[in-house]
Short mmCIF file of C-alpha atoms and ligand atoms in Angstrom, two decimals:
data_model
loop_
_atom_site.label_atom_id
_atom_site.label_comp_id
_atom_site.label_asym_id
_atom_site.label_seq_id
_atom_site.Cartn_x
_atom_site.Cartn_y
_atom_site.Cartn_z
CA MET A 785 30.80 -136.46 18.91
CA PRO A 786 33.37 -134.91 21.31
CA ASP A 787 35.12 -131.81 19.94
CA TRP A 788 38.57 -133.29 19.83
CA ARG A 789 37.43 -135.87 17.25
CA LYS A 790 36.19 -133.14 14.95
CA ASN A 791 39.58 -131.45 15.17
CA LEU A 792 41.71 -134.49 14.44
CA ARG A 793 44.19 -134.27 11.59
CA ASP A 794 42.64 -136.95 9.46
CA VAL A 795 45.31 -138.66 7.37
CA VAL A 796 45.65 -141.91 5.47
CA PRO A 797 49.20 -142.98 6.33
CA TYR A 798 51.85 -144.37 4.03
CA VAL A 799 52.03 -148.15 4.28
CA PRO A 800 55.61 -149.42 4.40
CA GLY A 801 56.52 -152.93 3.24
CA GLU A 802 56.00 -155.64 5.80
CA GLN A 803 58.85 -156.27 8.30
CA PRO A 804 58.23 -159.95 9.19
CA LYS A 805 59.18 -160.92 12.75
CA SER A 806 60.70 -164.27 11.82
CA ASP A 807 64.31 -164.56 10.57
CA ASN A 808 63.35 -167.49 8.43
CA VAL A 809 62.25 -165.46 5.40
CA ILE A 810 63.67 -164.28 2.10
CA LYS A 811 62.98 -160.58 2.40
CA LEU A 812 62.83 -158.88 -0.99
CA ASN A 813 60.06 -156.38 -0.26
CA THR A 814 61.60 -153.11 1.05
CA ASN A 815 64.66 -152.55 -1.13
CA GLU A 816 67.13 -153.03 1.68
CA ASN A 817 70.71 -153.97 0.88
CA PRO A 818 71.42 -157.71 1.35
CA TYR A 819 75.05 -157.04 2.39
CA PRO A 820 76.19 -155.80 5.79
CA PRO A 821 77.43 -152.23 6.32
CA ALA A 822 81.15 -151.46 5.85
CA ALA A 823 83.43 -153.14 8.42
CA GLY A 824 84.44 -149.74 9.86
CA VAL A 825 80.84 -149.18 10.97
CA ARG A 826 80.95 -152.31 13.13
CA GLU A 827 84.28 -151.22 14.62
CA CYS A 828 82.88 -147.76 15.27
CA MET A 829 79.84 -149.21 17.06
CA ARG A 830 82.07 -151.41 19.21
CA ASN A 831 84.30 -148.51 20.20
CA MET A 832 81.54 -146.02 20.92
CA ASP A 833 81.92 -144.14 24.18
CA ILE A 834 78.55 -144.77 25.84
CA SER A 835 79.01 -141.85 28.24
CA ALA A 836 78.80 -139.50 25.25
CA LEU A 837 75.10 -140.42 25.06
CA ARG A 838 74.54 -138.33 28.21
CA LEU A 839 74.71 -135.24 26.04
CA TYR A 840 72.42 -133.99 23.31
CA PRO A 841 73.86 -134.56 19.86
CA ASP A 842 75.14 -131.73 17.67
CA PRO A 843 71.96 -130.21 16.14
CA GLU A 844 73.91 -129.58 12.92
CA ALA A 845 75.24 -133.16 12.85
CA GLY A 846 78.54 -131.51 11.88
CA ILE A 847 80.65 -134.67 11.65
CA LEU A 848 78.24 -136.24 9.19
CA THR A 849 77.50 -133.06 7.24
CA ASP A 850 81.24 -132.45 6.78
CA ALA A 851 81.84 -136.06 5.70
CA ILE A 852 79.04 -135.88 3.11
CA ALA A 853 80.29 -132.50 1.82
CA GLN A 854 83.79 -133.89 1.45
CA TYR A 855 82.63 -137.10 -0.23
CA TYR A 856 80.55 -135.25 -2.83
CA SER A 857 83.01 -132.33 -3.19
CA VAL A 858 80.51 -129.64 -2.24
CA ASP A 859 80.58 -126.92 0.44
CA LYS A 860 79.11 -128.00 3.76
CA ASP A 861 76.54 -125.21 3.58
CA MET A 862 75.08 -127.13 0.63
CA VAL A 863 74.28 -130.19 2.79
CA PHE A 864 71.26 -130.91 4.98
CA VAL A 865 70.91 -134.20 6.89
CA GLY A 866 67.84 -135.91 8.30
CA VAL A 867 66.41 -139.08 9.80
CA GLY A 868 66.35 -141.03 6.56
CA SER A 869 65.44 -139.38 3.28
CA ASP A 870 61.79 -139.65 4.35
CA ASP A 871 62.53 -137.02 6.99
CA VAL A 872 64.47 -134.86 4.51
CA LEU A 873 61.65 -135.11 1.95
CA ALA A 874 58.91 -134.40 4.50
CA MET A 875 60.87 -131.37 5.73
CA SER A 876 61.34 -130.23 2.13
CA PHE A 877 57.60 -130.45 1.41
CA LEU A 878 56.95 -128.36 4.52
CA THR A 879 59.65 -125.82 3.65
CA PHE A 880 59.27 -125.30 -0.09
CA PHE A 881 55.70 -126.10 -1.07
CA ASN A 882 53.64 -123.21 0.24
CA SER A 883 52.02 -122.01 -2.95
CA GLU A 884 48.38 -122.19 -4.01
CA LYS A 885 49.53 -123.84 -7.22
CA PRO A 886 49.79 -127.62 -7.38
CA VAL A 887 53.00 -129.49 -6.76
CA LEU A 888 53.64 -132.02 -9.55
CA PHE A 889 54.79 -135.62 -9.28
CA PRO A 890 54.03 -138.66 -11.48
CA ASP A 891 50.86 -140.74 -11.07
CA ILE A 892 53.08 -143.76 -10.41
CA THR A 893 55.88 -142.95 -8.00
CA TYR A 894 56.94 -143.21 -4.36
CA SER A 895 53.62 -143.34 -2.55
CA PHE A 896 54.77 -141.14 0.33
CA TYR A 897 54.63 -137.97 -1.82
CA ASP A 898 50.84 -137.71 -1.86
CA VAL A 899 50.74 -138.61 1.86
CA TRP A 900 52.96 -135.63 2.73
CA ALA A 901 50.98 -133.38 0.40
CA GLU A 902 47.77 -134.42 2.16
CA LEU A 903 49.36 -134.08 5.60
CA TYR A 904 50.49 -130.51 4.93
CA ASP A 905 47.47 -129.52 2.82
CA ILE A 906 49.58 -128.95 -0.28
CA PRO A 907 47.65 -129.00 -3.56
CA TYR A 908 49.11 -131.51 -6.04
CA GLU A 909 48.61 -133.01 -9.48
CA ARG A 910 50.00 -136.22 -10.87
CA PRO A 911 50.93 -136.18 -14.56
CA VAL A 912 50.39 -139.64 -16.03
CA LEU A 913 53.48 -141.65 -16.93
CA ARG A 914 53.71 -142.80 -20.54
CA GLU A 915 52.43 -146.30 -21.30
CA ASP A 916 56.00 -147.65 -20.93
CA PHE A 917 56.27 -145.91 -17.51
CA THR A 918 58.76 -143.29 -18.70
CA ILE A 919 58.33 -139.67 -17.58
CA ASP A 920 57.50 -137.04 -20.21
CA ALA A 921 59.54 -133.95 -19.19
CA ASP A 922 57.07 -131.72 -21.06
CA ASP A 923 54.40 -132.58 -18.44
CA TYR A 924 56.51 -130.63 -15.93
CA ILE A 925 57.11 -127.55 -18.00
CA ARG A 926 54.14 -125.53 -16.78
CA GLU A 927 53.10 -123.28 -13.95
CA CYS A 928 53.14 -125.15 -10.64
CA GLY A 929 53.99 -124.92 -6.95
CA GLY A 930 56.97 -127.29 -7.12
CA ILE A 931 58.07 -130.61 -8.60
CA VAL A 932 59.18 -133.94 -7.13
CA ILE A 933 60.72 -136.64 -9.26
CA ALA A 934 62.21 -139.88 -7.99
CA ASN A 935 65.10 -140.79 -10.28
CA PRO A 936 65.32 -143.75 -10.76
CA ASN A 937 61.59 -143.75 -10.22
CA ALA A 938 60.00 -146.16 -7.75
CA PRO A 939 58.47 -148.63 -8.16
CA THR A 940 59.09 -148.55 -11.93
CA SER A 941 62.94 -148.64 -11.55
CA LEU A 942 63.37 -146.51 -14.68
CA CYS A 943 65.89 -143.68 -14.90
CA MET A 944 65.33 -140.31 -16.56
CA PRO A 945 68.28 -138.68 -18.37
CA VAL A 946 69.76 -135.67 -16.56
CA CYS A 947 69.29 -133.52 -19.68
CA ASP A 948 65.51 -133.92 -19.21
CA ILE A 949 65.80 -132.99 -15.54
CA GLU A 950 67.83 -129.92 -16.46
CA ARG A 951 65.13 -128.89 -18.93
CA ILE A 952 62.53 -129.10 -16.12
CA VAL A 953 64.71 -127.22 -13.60
CA ALA A 954 65.60 -124.48 -16.10
CA ALA A 955 61.98 -124.03 -17.17
CA ASN A 956 60.74 -123.63 -13.57
CA PRO A 957 63.09 -121.07 -11.96
CA GLY A 958 60.35 -119.88 -9.58
CA VAL A 959 59.81 -123.20 -7.77
CA VAL A 960 61.92 -125.86 -6.11
CA VAL A 961 62.48 -129.10 -8.01
CA ILE A 962 63.25 -132.05 -5.73
CA ILE A 963 65.05 -135.00 -7.28
CA ASP A 964 64.79 -138.05 -5.02
CA GLU A 965 67.87 -140.14 -5.80
CA ALA A 966 67.29 -142.92 -3.25
CA TYR A 967 68.37 -145.53 -5.84
CA VAL A 968 70.75 -143.59 -8.08
CA ASP A 969 73.91 -145.43 -6.93
CA PHE A 970 72.71 -148.60 -8.67
CA GLY A 971 73.34 -147.26 -12.17
CA GLY A 972 71.28 -144.09 -12.52
CA GLU A 973 72.46 -140.71 -13.74
CA SER A 974 72.71 -138.17 -10.90
CA ALA A 975 71.47 -134.59 -11.06
CA LEU A 976 74.06 -133.49 -8.46
CA VAL A 977 75.97 -131.75 -11.27
CA LEU A 978 73.06 -129.30 -11.57
CA THR A 979 73.23 -128.09 -7.96
CA ASP A 980 76.06 -125.64 -8.76
CA LYS A 981 74.32 -124.26 -11.80
CA TYR A 982 70.72 -123.83 -10.54
CA ASP A 983 69.50 -122.47 -7.21
CA ASN A 984 66.13 -124.28 -7.41
CA ILE A 985 67.16 -127.94 -7.47
CA LEU A 986 67.43 -130.07 -4.33
CA VAL A 987 68.92 -133.55 -4.69
CA VAL A 988 67.88 -135.97 -1.93
CA ARG A 989 69.83 -139.15 -1.13
CA THR A 990 69.80 -141.90 1.47
CA PHE A 991 72.19 -144.23 3.30
CA SER A 992 69.41 -146.85 3.50
CA LYS A 993 70.00 -148.58 0.16
CA SER A 994 73.48 -148.41 -1.34
CA ARG A 995 75.19 -148.00 2.06
CA SER A 996 73.31 -150.83 3.84
CA LEU A 997 72.24 -148.57 6.72
CA ALA A 998 68.42 -148.51 6.62
CA GLY A 999 68.44 -149.21 10.37
CA LEU A 1000 70.40 -146.05 11.22
CA ARG A 1001 68.00 -143.72 9.40
CA ILE A 1002 70.26 -141.32 7.52
CA GLY A 1003 69.23 -139.20 4.57
CA PHE A 1004 70.58 -135.96 3.16
CA ALA A 1005 69.95 -133.24 0.63
CA ILE A 1006 72.39 -131.26 -1.49
CA GLY A 1007 71.42 -127.92 -2.96
CA ASN A 1008 72.05 -124.20 -3.04
CA PRO A 1009 73.01 -122.80 0.43
CA GLU A 1010 69.83 -120.71 0.50
CA LEU A 1011 67.68 -123.84 0.15
CA ILE A 1012 69.71 -125.54 2.90
CA ARG A 1013 69.35 -122.53 5.22
CA ALA A 1014 65.57 -122.58 4.70
CA LEU A 1015 65.45 -126.32 5.46
CA ASN A 1016 67.50 -125.85 8.63
CA SER A 1017 65.24 -123.02 9.82
CA VAL A 1018 62.16 -125.23 9.47
CA LYS A 1019 63.92 -128.19 11.06
CA LEU A 1020 65.08 -126.08 14.01
CA SER A 1021 61.51 -124.84 14.44
CA TYR A 1022 60.36 -128.43 14.74
CA ASN A 1023 62.97 -130.56 16.50
CA SER A 1024 66.59 -129.48 17.05
CA TYR A 1025 67.98 -132.95 17.66
CA THR A 1026 66.69 -135.14 14.89
CA MET A 1027 69.96 -136.97 14.22
CA ASN A 1028 71.14 -139.20 17.06
CA LEU A 1029 74.83 -139.47 17.93
CA PRO A 1030 75.42 -143.09 16.81
CA SER A 1031 73.91 -142.32 13.40
CA ILE A 1032 76.03 -139.20 13.00
CA VAL A 1033 79.26 -141.01 13.84
CA MET A 1034 78.58 -144.27 12.03
CA GLY A 1035 77.21 -142.50 8.96
CA ALA A 1036 80.43 -140.52 8.64
CA GLU A 1037 82.41 -143.75 9.10
CA ALA A 1038 80.46 -145.53 6.34
CA LEU A 1039 81.60 -142.94 3.80
CA LYS A 1040 85.26 -143.79 4.36
CA ASP A 1041 85.16 -147.25 2.78
CA ASP A 1042 84.59 -146.52 -0.86
CA GLU A 1043 86.07 -149.80 -2.02
CA TYR A 1044 83.48 -151.82 -0.09
CA PHE A 1045 80.71 -149.48 -1.26
CA ARG A 1046 81.61 -150.03 -4.91
CA LYS A 1047 82.11 -153.76 -4.48
CA THR A 1048 78.64 -154.32 -2.99
CA ILE A 1049 77.00 -152.12 -5.61
CA ASP A 1050 78.73 -153.99 -8.44
CA ARG A 1051 77.58 -157.27 -6.92
CA ILE A 1052 73.96 -156.09 -6.69
CA ILE A 1053 74.03 -154.84 -10.27
CA ALA A 1054 75.45 -158.19 -11.51
CA THR A 1055 72.76 -160.09 -9.57
CA ARG A 1056 70.09 -157.74 -10.97
CA GLU A 1057 71.18 -158.34 -14.55
CA SER A 1058 71.09 -162.10 -14.10
CA ALA A 1059 67.70 -161.82 -12.35
CA VAL A 1060 66.29 -159.89 -15.32
CA ALA A 1061 67.46 -162.62 -17.70
CA ARG A 1062 65.98 -165.36 -15.49
CA LEU A 1063 62.68 -163.48 -15.18
CA CYS A 1064 62.46 -163.10 -18.95
CA ASP A 1065 63.10 -166.85 -19.34
CA LEU A 1066 60.13 -167.50 -17.03
CA GLY A 1067 57.83 -165.30 -19.14
CA PHE A 1068 58.09 -162.02 -17.22
CA CYS A 1069 58.36 -158.64 -18.83
CA VAL A 1070 60.84 -156.41 -16.96
CA PRO A 1071 61.52 -152.71 -17.60
CA ASP A 1072 65.20 -151.67 -17.68
CA SER A 1073 66.07 -151.30 -13.99
CA LYS A 1074 68.67 -148.86 -12.74
CA ALA A 1075 67.80 -149.58 -9.10
CA ASN A 1076 68.33 -152.35 -6.53
CA PHE A 1077 64.96 -153.81 -7.46
CA VAL A 1078 63.09 -154.88 -10.58
CA PHE A 1079 59.48 -154.30 -11.51
CA ALA A 1080 58.12 -157.37 -13.24
CA ARG A 1081 54.88 -158.49 -14.86
CA HIS A 1082 54.18 -162.04 -15.99
CA GLU A 1083 52.68 -162.58 -19.45
CA SER A 1084 49.92 -164.85 -18.11
CA VAL A 1085 50.12 -165.34 -14.34
CA PRO A 1086 48.50 -162.59 -12.21
CA ALA A 1087 50.88 -160.75 -9.88
CA ALA A 1088 48.52 -161.16 -6.90
CA TYR A 1089 48.62 -164.95 -7.35
CA ILE A 1090 52.42 -165.00 -7.46
CA PHE A 1091 52.67 -162.64 -4.47
CA ASP A 1092 50.34 -164.78 -2.32
CA ASN A 1093 52.05 -168.03 -3.21
CA LEU A 1094 55.56 -166.70 -2.63
CA ARG A 1095 54.45 -165.38 0.75
CA LYS A 1096 53.19 -168.85 1.68
CA GLU A 1097 56.79 -169.99 1.16
CA ASN A 1098 58.12 -167.13 3.32
CA ILE A 1099 59.40 -165.21 0.32
CA TYR A 1100 58.36 -161.57 0.59
CA VAL A 1101 58.18 -159.31 -2.46
CA ARG A 1102 56.09 -156.13 -2.85
CA TYR A 1103 52.72 -155.94 -4.56
CA PHE A 1104 50.78 -152.68 -5.05
CA PRO A 1105 47.05 -153.21 -5.73
CA LYS A 1106 46.82 -149.86 -7.52
CA PRO A 1107 45.62 -148.74 -10.97
CA ARG A 1108 48.05 -149.50 -13.83
CA ILE A 1109 50.51 -151.44 -11.65
CA ASP A 1110 48.32 -154.11 -10.06
CA ASN A 1111 49.79 -156.80 -12.27
CA TYR A 1112 53.39 -156.03 -11.32
CA LEU A 1113 55.67 -157.25 -8.55
CA ARG A 1114 58.51 -155.18 -7.18
CA ILE A 1115 61.34 -157.52 -6.30
CA THR A 1116 64.37 -156.30 -4.33
CA ILE A 1117 67.70 -157.72 -5.45
CA GLY A 1118 69.03 -160.00 -2.71
CA THR A 1119 72.14 -162.14 -2.50
CA ASP A 1120 72.72 -164.72 -5.25
CA ASN A 1121 71.59 -167.45 -2.85
CA GLU A 1122 68.37 -165.61 -2.00
CA MET A 1123 67.67 -165.12 -5.69
CA ASP A 1124 68.22 -168.84 -6.34
CA VAL A 1125 65.57 -169.66 -3.71
CA LEU A 1126 63.24 -167.07 -5.24
CA PHE A 1127 63.63 -168.45 -8.77
CA GLU A 1128 63.14 -172.01 -7.66
CA ALA A 1129 59.83 -170.95 -6.06
CA LEU A 1130 58.85 -168.69 -8.96
CA GLY A 1131 59.28 -171.55 -11.43
CA ARG A 1132 56.99 -173.73 -9.34
CA VAL A 1133 54.35 -171.01 -8.81
CA VAL A 1134 54.21 -170.10 -12.51
CA ASN A 1135 53.95 -173.76 -13.56
CA SER A 1136 51.29 -174.59 -10.97
CA TYR A 1137 49.14 -171.67 -12.17
CA LYS A 1138 49.48 -172.74 -15.80
CA LYS A 1139 48.70 -176.38 -14.93
CA ASN A 1140 45.59 -175.42 -12.93
CA LYS A 1141 44.42 -173.10 -15.68
CA LYS A 1142 44.84 -175.82 -18.30
CA SER A 1143 42.80 -178.31 -16.25
CA VAL A 1144 40.04 -175.69 -15.74
CA ASP A 1145 40.07 -174.83 -19.48
CA ILE A 1146 39.68 -178.55 -20.36
N1 PMP B 1630 62.56 -142.28 -1.70
C1 PMP B 1630 62.22 -143.40 -2.32
C2 PMP B 1630 61.91 -143.36 -3.77
C3 PMP B 1630 62.14 -144.60 -1.60
O1 PMP B 1630 61.76 -145.74 -2.21
C4 PMP B 1630 62.45 -144.61 -0.22
C5 PMP B 1630 62.40 -145.91 0.56
N2 PMP B 1630 61.18 -146.28 1.04
C6 PMP B 1630 62.77 -143.39 0.38
C7 PMP B 1630 62.84 -142.25 -0.39
C8 PMP B 1630 63.02 -143.29 1.85
O2 PMP B 1630 64.15 -143.96 2.28
P1 PMP B 1630 64.81 -143.66 3.69
O3 PMP B 1630 63.84 -142.86 4.51
O4 PMP B 1630 65.10 -144.98 4.26
O5 PMP B 1630 66.05 -142.85 3.40
#
């Protein structure tokens, strides 16, 4: 075998949800926002001075960093921005998790965490979620190399109270606790309030979900200035110009229209609550979602069967063939019309399975 093969960094990559090429699909598989970005973003794109693209962007993404700091009422030295929260999280793993002790995150959570740990050779352990998928804070009150908790958790959609997060942060002053709040705007309780009080908590957020800007790739972290300085040092040792100019400018613009932001969130929450009721009527069991998706299991129809049959009708939801969750579907909340199409198909798929089963049983 040639030497270069022996020296490859051998990784099993994260598998993102499918991005189908056709427009003719109901896409409820990657937790995108079904509504367009704020009108100001379109205007901003139209008015962009193309000649500005000749120049490298500001490595500090100052316009965006300032806008985020102002929006969340924190100092700008408490804000770090990156190419989606995936970039911010990956950079945080690289920056903060350099201990021999294991980093802790739940057995069921965002499946990128173990990929980054493997990529950077970070030891990790995965405390098991309770049977009802809630997180037991006591599992994280122990010696470790760091902690990562998605809150609301994905794909379970469940939210952990901030008092439990505070207990974990306070009990682990020697390590960094990352709280991934990708979905918090949809009804979760934010840990941002803890960033003034503790120097070891980093709250990570994204523009991909609640701000309808997955395509621009904007994520950010808020934490103690020392944490942010460390993140910037690692980032500047890696790639100075991660944030492109259009993303910097349009991201800052998106923050200006709070009315639109709240309106679309309220709409998604209302659609989610009606979706939960409709799912229950069809025989699904659905944990209490605080996200822009639900995690549902049918009482008698296997999730893989539903997933395959919805896909045949060009309706994409997410299915994870993994221990403990292989009978669940993660369904992103779409527009009311998209949900109507989904429920029409779901009703048919569930009934056809039951009918077939009955004829086999006879
Ligand atoms: N955290 C969680 C829990 C997620 O589900 C996602 C979306 N895949 C991300 C972070 C990353 O989102 P983005 O990189 O688009 O900001």
